[in-house]
Coordinates of C-alpha atoms in Angstrom, one line a residue:
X1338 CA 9.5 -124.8 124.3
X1339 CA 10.2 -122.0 122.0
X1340 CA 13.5 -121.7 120.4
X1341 CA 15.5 -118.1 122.0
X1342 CA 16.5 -116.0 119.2
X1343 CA 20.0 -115.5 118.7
X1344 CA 20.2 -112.2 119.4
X1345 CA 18.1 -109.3 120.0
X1346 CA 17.9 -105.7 118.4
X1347 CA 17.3 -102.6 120.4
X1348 CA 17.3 -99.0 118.8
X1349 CA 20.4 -96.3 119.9
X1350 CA 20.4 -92.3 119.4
X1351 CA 23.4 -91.3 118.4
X1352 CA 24.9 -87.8 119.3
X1353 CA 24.3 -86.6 116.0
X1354 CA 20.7 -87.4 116.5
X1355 CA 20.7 -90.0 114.3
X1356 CA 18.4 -93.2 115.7
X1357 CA 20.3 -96.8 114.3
X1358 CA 19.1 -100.2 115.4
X1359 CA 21.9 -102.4 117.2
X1360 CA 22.2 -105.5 118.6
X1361 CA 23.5 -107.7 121.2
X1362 CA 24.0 -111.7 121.5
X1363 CA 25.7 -114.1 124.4
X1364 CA 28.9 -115.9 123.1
X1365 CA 29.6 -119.3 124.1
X1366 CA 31.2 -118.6 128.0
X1367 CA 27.9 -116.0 128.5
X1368 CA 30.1 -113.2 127.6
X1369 CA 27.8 -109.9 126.2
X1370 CA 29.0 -108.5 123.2
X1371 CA 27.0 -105.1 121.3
X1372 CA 27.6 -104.1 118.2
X1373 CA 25.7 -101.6 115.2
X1374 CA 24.2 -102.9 113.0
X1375 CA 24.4 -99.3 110.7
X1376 CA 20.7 -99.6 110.0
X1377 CA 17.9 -97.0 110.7
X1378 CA 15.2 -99.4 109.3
X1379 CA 14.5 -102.7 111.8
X1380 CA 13.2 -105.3 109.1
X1381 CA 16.8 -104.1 107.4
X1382 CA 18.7 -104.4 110.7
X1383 CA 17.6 -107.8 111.0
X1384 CA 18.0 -109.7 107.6
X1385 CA 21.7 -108.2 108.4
X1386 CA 21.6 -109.7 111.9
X1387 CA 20.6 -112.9 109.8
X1388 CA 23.4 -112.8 107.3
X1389 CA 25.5 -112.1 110.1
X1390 CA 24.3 -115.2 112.0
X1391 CA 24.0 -117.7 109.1
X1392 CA 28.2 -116.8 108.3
X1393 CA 29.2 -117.4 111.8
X1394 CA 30.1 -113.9 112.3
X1395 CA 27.9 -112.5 114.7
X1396 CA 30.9 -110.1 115.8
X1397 CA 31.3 -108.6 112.4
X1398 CA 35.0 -108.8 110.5
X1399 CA 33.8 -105.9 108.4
X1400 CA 33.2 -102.0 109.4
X1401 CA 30.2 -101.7 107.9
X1402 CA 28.0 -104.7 108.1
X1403 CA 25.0 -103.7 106.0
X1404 CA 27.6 -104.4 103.0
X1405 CA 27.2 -107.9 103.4
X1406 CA 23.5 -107.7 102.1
X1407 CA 24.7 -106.4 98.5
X1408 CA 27.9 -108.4 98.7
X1409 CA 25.8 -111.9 98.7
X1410 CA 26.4 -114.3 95.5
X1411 CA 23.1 -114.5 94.8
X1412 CA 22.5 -111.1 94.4
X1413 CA 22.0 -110.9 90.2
X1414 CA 19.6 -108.0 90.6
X1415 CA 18.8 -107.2 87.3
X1416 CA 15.5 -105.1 87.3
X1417 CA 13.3 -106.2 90.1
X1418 CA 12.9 -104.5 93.3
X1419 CA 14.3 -105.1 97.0
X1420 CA 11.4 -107.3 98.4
X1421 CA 11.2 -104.5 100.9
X1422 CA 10.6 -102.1 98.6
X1423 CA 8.1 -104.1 96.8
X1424 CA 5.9 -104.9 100.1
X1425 CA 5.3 -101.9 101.7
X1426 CA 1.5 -101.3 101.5
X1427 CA 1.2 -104.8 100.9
X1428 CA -1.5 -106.5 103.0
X1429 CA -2.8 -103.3 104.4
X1430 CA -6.1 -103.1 103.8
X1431 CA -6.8 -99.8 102.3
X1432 CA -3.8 -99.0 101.1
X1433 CA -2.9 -103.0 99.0
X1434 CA -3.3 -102.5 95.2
X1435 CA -4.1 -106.6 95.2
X1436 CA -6.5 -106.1 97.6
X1437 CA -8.2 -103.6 95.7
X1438 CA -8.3 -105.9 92.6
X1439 CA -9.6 -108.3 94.3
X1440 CA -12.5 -106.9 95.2
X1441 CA -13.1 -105.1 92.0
X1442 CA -14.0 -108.9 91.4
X1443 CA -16.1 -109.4 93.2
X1444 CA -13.8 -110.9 96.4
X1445 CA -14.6 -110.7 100.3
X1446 CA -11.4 -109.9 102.2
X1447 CA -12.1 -109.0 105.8
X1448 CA -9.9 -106.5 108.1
X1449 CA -9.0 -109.3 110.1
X1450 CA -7.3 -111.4 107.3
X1451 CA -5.1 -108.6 105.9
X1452 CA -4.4 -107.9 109.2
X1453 CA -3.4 -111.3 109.9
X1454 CA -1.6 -111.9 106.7
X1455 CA 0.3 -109.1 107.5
X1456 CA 1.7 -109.4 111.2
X1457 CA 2.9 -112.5 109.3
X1458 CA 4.9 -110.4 106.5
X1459 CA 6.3 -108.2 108.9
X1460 CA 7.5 -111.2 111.4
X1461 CA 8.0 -114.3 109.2
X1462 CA 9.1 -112.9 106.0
X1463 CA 10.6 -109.4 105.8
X1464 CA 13.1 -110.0 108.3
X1465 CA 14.9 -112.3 106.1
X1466 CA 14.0 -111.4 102.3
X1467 CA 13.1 -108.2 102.6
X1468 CA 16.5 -106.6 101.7
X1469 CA 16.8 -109.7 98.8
X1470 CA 16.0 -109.1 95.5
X1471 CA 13.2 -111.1 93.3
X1472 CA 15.4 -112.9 91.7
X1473 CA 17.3 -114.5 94.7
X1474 CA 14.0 -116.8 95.5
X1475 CA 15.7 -120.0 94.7
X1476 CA 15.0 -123.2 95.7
X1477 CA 18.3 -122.7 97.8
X1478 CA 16.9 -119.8 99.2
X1479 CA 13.7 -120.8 100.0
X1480 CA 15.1 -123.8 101.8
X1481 CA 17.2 -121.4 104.1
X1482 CA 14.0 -119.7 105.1
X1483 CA 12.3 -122.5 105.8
X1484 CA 14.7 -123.6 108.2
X1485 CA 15.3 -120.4 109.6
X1486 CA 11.4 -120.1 110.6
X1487 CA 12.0 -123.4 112.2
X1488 CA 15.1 -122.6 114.3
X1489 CA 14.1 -119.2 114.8
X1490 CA 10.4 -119.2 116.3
X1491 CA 10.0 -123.6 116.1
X1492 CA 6.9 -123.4 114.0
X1493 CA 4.8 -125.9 113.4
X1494 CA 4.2 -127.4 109.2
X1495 CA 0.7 -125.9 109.5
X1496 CA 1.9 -122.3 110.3
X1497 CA 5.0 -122.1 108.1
X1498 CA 2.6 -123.4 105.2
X1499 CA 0.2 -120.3 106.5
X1500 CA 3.2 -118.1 106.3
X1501 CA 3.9 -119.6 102.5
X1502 CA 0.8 -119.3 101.2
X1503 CA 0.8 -115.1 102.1
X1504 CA 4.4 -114.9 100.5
X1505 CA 3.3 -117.1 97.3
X1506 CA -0.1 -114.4 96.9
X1507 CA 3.2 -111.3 96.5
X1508 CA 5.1 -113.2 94.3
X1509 CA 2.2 -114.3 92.2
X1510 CA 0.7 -110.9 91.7
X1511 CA 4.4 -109.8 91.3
X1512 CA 4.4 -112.0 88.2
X1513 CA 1.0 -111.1 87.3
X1514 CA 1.6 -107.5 86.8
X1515 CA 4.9 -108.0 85.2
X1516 CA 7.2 -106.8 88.0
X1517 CA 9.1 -110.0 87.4
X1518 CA 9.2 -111.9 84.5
X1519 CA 9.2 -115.6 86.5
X1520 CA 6.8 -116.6 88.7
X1521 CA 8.6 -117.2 91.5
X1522 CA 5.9 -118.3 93.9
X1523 CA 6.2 -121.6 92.0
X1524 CA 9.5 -122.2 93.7
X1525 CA 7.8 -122.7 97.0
X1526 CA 6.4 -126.0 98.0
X1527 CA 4.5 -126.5 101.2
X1528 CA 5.4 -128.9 103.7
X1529 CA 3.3 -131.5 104.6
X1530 CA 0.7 -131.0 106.4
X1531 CA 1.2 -131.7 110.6
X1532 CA -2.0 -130.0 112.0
X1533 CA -3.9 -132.1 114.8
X1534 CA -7.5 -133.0 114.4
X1535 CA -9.5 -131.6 117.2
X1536 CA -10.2 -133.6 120.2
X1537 CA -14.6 -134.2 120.8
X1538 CA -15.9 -134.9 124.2
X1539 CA -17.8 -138.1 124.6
X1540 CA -21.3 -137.7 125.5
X1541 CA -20.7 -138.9 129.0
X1542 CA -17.9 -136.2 129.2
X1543 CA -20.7 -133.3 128.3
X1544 CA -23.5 -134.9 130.4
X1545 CA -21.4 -134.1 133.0
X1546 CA -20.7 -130.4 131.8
X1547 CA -24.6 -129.6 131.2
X1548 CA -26.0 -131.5 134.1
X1549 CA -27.7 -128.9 136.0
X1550 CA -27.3 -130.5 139.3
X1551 CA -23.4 -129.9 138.6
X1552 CA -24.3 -126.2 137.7
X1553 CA -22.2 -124.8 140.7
X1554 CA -19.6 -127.4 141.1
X1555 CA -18.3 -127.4 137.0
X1556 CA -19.6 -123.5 136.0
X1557 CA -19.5 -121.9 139.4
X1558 CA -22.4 -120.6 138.8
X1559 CA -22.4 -118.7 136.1
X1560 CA -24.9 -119.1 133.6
X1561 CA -23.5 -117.2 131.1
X1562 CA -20.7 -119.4 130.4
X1563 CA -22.9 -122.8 130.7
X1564 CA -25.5 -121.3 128.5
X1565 CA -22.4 -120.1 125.7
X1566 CA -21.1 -123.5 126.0
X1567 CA -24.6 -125.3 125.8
X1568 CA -25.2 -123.1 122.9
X1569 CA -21.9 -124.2 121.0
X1570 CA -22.0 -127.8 121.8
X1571 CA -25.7 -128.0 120.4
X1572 CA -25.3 -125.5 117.3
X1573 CA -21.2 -126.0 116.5
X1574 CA -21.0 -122.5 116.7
X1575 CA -17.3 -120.7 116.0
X1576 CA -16.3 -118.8 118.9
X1577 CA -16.5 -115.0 117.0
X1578 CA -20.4 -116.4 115.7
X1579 CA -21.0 -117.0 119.4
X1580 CA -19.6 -113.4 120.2
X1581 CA -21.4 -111.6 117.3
X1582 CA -25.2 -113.1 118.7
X1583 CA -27.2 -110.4 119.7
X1584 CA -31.1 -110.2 120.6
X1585 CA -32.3 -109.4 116.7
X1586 CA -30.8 -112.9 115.9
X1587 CA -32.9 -115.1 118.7
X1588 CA -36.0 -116.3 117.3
X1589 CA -38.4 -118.8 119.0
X1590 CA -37.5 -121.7 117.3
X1591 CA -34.1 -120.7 115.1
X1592 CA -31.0 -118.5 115.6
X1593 CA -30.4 -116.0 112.4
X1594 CA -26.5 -116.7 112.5
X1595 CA -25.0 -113.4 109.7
X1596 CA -21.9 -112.0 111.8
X1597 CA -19.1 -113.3 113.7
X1598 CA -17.0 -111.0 115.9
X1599 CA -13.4 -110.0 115.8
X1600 CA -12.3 -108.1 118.9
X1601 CA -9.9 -105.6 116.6
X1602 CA -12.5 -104.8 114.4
X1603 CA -15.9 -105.9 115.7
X1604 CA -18.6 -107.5 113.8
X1605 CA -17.3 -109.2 110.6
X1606 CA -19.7 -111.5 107.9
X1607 CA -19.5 -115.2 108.9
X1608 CA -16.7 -117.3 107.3
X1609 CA -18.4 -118.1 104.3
X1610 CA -19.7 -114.5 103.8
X1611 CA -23.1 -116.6 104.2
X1612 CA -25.9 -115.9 106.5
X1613 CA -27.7 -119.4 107.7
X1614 CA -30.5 -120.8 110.0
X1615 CA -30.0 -122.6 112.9
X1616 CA -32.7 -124.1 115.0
X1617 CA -32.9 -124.3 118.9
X1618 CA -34.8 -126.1 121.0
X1619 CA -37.3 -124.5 123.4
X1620 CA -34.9 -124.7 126.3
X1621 CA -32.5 -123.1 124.9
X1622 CA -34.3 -120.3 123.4
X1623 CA -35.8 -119.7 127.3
X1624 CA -31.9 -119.6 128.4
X1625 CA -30.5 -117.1 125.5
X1626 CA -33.4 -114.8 125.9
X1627 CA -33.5 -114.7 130.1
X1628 CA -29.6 -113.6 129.6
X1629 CA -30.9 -110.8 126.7
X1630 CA -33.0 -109.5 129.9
X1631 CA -29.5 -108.9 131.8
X1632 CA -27.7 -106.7 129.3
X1633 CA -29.8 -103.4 129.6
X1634 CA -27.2 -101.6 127.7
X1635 CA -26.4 -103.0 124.5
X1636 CA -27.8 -105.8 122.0
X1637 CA -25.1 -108.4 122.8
X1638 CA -26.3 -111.8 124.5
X1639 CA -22.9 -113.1 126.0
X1640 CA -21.5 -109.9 127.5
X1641 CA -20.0 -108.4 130.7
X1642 CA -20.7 -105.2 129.9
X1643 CA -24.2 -105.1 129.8
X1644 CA -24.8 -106.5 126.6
X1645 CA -22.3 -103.1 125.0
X1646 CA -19.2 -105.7 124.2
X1647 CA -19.5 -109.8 123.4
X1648 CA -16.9 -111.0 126.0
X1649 CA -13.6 -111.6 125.4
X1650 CA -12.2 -114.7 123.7
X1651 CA -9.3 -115.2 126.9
X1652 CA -12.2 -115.2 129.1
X1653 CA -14.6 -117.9 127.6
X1654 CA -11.8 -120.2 127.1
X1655 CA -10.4 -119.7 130.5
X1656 CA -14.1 -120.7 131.4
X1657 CA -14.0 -123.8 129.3
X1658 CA -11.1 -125.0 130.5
X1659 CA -11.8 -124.4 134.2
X1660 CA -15.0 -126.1 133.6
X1661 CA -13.0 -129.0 131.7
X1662 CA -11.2 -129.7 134.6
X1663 CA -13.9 -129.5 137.0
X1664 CA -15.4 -133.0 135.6
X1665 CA -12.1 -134.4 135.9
X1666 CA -10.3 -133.5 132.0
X1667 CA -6.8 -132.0 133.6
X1668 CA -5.1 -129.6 131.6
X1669 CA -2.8 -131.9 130.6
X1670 CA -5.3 -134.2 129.1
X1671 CA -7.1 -131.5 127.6
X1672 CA -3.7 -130.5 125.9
X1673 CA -3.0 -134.5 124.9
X1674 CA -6.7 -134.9 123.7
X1675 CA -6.3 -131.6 122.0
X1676 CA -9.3 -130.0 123.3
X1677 CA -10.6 -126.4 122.8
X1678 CA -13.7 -124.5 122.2
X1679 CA -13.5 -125.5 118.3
X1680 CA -14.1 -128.9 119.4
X1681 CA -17.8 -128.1 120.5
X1682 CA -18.4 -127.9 116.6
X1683 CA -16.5 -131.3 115.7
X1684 CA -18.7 -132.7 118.6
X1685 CA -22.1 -130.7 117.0
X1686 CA -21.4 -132.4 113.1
X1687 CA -20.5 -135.7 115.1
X1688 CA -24.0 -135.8 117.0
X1689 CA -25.6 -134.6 113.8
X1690 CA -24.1 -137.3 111.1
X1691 CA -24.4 -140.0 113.2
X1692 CA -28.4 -139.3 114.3
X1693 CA -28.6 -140.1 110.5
X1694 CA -29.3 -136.2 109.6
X1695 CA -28.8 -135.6 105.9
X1696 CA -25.5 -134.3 104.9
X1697 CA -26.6 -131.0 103.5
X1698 CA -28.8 -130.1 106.1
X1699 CA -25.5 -130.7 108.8
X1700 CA -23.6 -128.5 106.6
X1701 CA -26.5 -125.8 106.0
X1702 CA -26.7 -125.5 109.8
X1703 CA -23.1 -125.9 110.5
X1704 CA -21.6 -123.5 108.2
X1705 CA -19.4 -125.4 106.7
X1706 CA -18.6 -125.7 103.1
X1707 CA -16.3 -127.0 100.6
X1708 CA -16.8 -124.9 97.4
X1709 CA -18.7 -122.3 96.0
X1710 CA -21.4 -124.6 94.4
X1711 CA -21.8 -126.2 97.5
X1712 CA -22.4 -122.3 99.5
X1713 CA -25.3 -122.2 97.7
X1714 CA -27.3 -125.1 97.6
X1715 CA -26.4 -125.4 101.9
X1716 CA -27.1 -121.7 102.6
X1717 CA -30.5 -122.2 100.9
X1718 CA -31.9 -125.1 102.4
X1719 CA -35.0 -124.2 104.4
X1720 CA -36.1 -123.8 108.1
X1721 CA -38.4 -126.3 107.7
X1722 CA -35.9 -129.0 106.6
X1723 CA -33.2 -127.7 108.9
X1724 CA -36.0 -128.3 111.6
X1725 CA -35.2 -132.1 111.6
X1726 CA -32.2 -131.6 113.4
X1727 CA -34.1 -130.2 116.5
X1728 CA -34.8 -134.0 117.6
X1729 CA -31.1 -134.7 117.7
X1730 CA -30.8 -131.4 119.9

């Protein structure tokens, strides 16, 4: 269950015109109490409503509570910038001076990762150090914030560690370009890791999805969604490559896998920025090609529009799951055995490895890598060898 904020901001006109954030919180006998917080900028408004939490004093002893940001102990500024300050075009795409190095050498940042790395600046970080100064990440500090992410949105290691390594990338380039003169980001040490490993279906579990004499009873019907899901637990497929198929990458004997999809900014390169070969056996190649037939608007295989737009993520896991209970996996075991549509590729490599199918050929057809050496030998290896997988499939 996720932990209730303490509090919650909400923005007031005044009768000057002026527009200040304020908050209100529930004392102790469920009594409401509202007070200003004195700040016209939210991310400020709530590192105060933080300060003011973290002291106990959540009705404020002082008339202007903004003063306690520059009244902290901590607070030897010296030269460096408010955080705030610091951060503002940072992570935006088009507008991040890192990201523009970056790809001066030579780098592949996508849309969708500033954006991501972003929404976690604004939530996870700002709100707490972005009225600090540099030189207040201390190890103190830092262990605050940690704990504050915890009681504040109860995140798992995995996330938080997400979270660290976007706020490590500032402070590094901070150092880098001589905004600070210690590296701050060096102060931060992720937790360990707590991520789950996927759950895979047994085989008996997917012989029941896939046989066709269950067609109605598991998919309802639909053969778009058996035919998605087919596709994914024979190829190990991501969920945007599955998205991003469209009728130039169906051949008769191979799929020509060089986008994925992201729904806020459409087709994206794959993960690896690599373009590989995937071969499909006949039957499958008759399914994907009688559902191109269907969309007589667009190039896009799995689509409810006509082929125009992939279908939505929501959608194809609402599918999955339905389908998952349908054999008899409820949705509580699918939550204990950690079960989703990324466990289609754990249960692809699985099938693969254990037919005895070399390594590098798995990984060639997979997409996954572990280094840059390794991109390029496994993004080169040919149709021909990649062909052996076909009498696993």
């Amino acid at each position: 269950m996720r932990f209730k904020c303490p509090f919650v901001l909400f923005k007031k006109t005044l009768h000057s015109g002026k527009k200040v954030w304020y908050y209100y919180f529930y004392d102790e006998y469920n009594k409401r109490h509202q007070f200003s917080t004195g700040c016209t900028n939210k991310a400020q408004a709530e590192a105060v409503c933080m300060e003011l939490y973290r002291s106990g004093s959540m009705i404020p002893t002082v008339k202007n509570p903004l003063a306690l940001l520059s009244s902290r102990p901590l607070d030897q500024h010296g030269s460096t910038p408010l955080f705030r300050e610091y951060t503002e075009n940072f992570f935006i795409y088009d507008k991040c001076e890192y990201f523009k190095k970056k790809r001066e050498h030579g780098f592949n940042l996508t849309k969708n990762y500033a954006h991501q790395k972003r929404c976690e600046l604004e939530r996870y970080i700002l709100p707490f150090w972005g009225e600090h100064h540099f030189n207040n990440f201390t190890e103190k500090r830092v262990d605050e914030w940690i704990s504050w992410l915890r009681d504040n949105f109860h995140l798992s290691n995995k996330t938080i560690n997400n979270v660290i390594s976007g706020l490590k990338v500032i402070l590094s380039y901070a150092y880098k370009t001589g905004v600070t003169e210690v590296n701050y980001s060096e102060k931060i040490v992720k937790l360990k890791n707590d991520s789950k490993t996927h759950g895979i279906l047994s085989k008996v579990d997917v012989e029941k999805m896939f046989d066709e004499t269950n067609f109605n009873s598991v998919w309802n019907g639909n053969m778009l969604h058996y035919t998605l899901n087919l596709l994914a637990s024979k190829t190990g497929l991501r969920l945007g490559e599955v998205q991003a198929l469209r009728k130039e990458n169906i051949f008769e004997d191979h799929l020509l896998i060089n986008h994925g999809y992201v729904e806020k900014f459409g087709l994206q390169d794959t993960k690896n920025h690599k373009a590989r070969i995937v071969p499909i056996q006949k039957e499958l190649y008759e399914k994907l090609i009688s559902l191109s037939f269907t969309q007589t608007e667009g190039e896009y295989i799995f689509s409810s529009t006509k082929g125009k737009v992939p279908i939505i993520r929501a959608e194809i896991i609402r599918y999955l799951k339905k389908a998952l209970e349908n054999i008899g996996i409820s949705k509580e075991e699918q939550k204990a055995r950690f079960i989703t549509f990324h466990s289609w590729r754990h249960f692809a490599n699985s099938n693969l490895i254990n037919s005895g199918i070399p390594k590098s050929i798995v990984q060639s057809v997979i997409g996954h890598v572990n280094d840059d050496t390794m991109t390029e030998h496994y993004t080169h290896v040919s149709l021909d060898d990649a062909k052996i997988v076909l009498d696993v499939l």
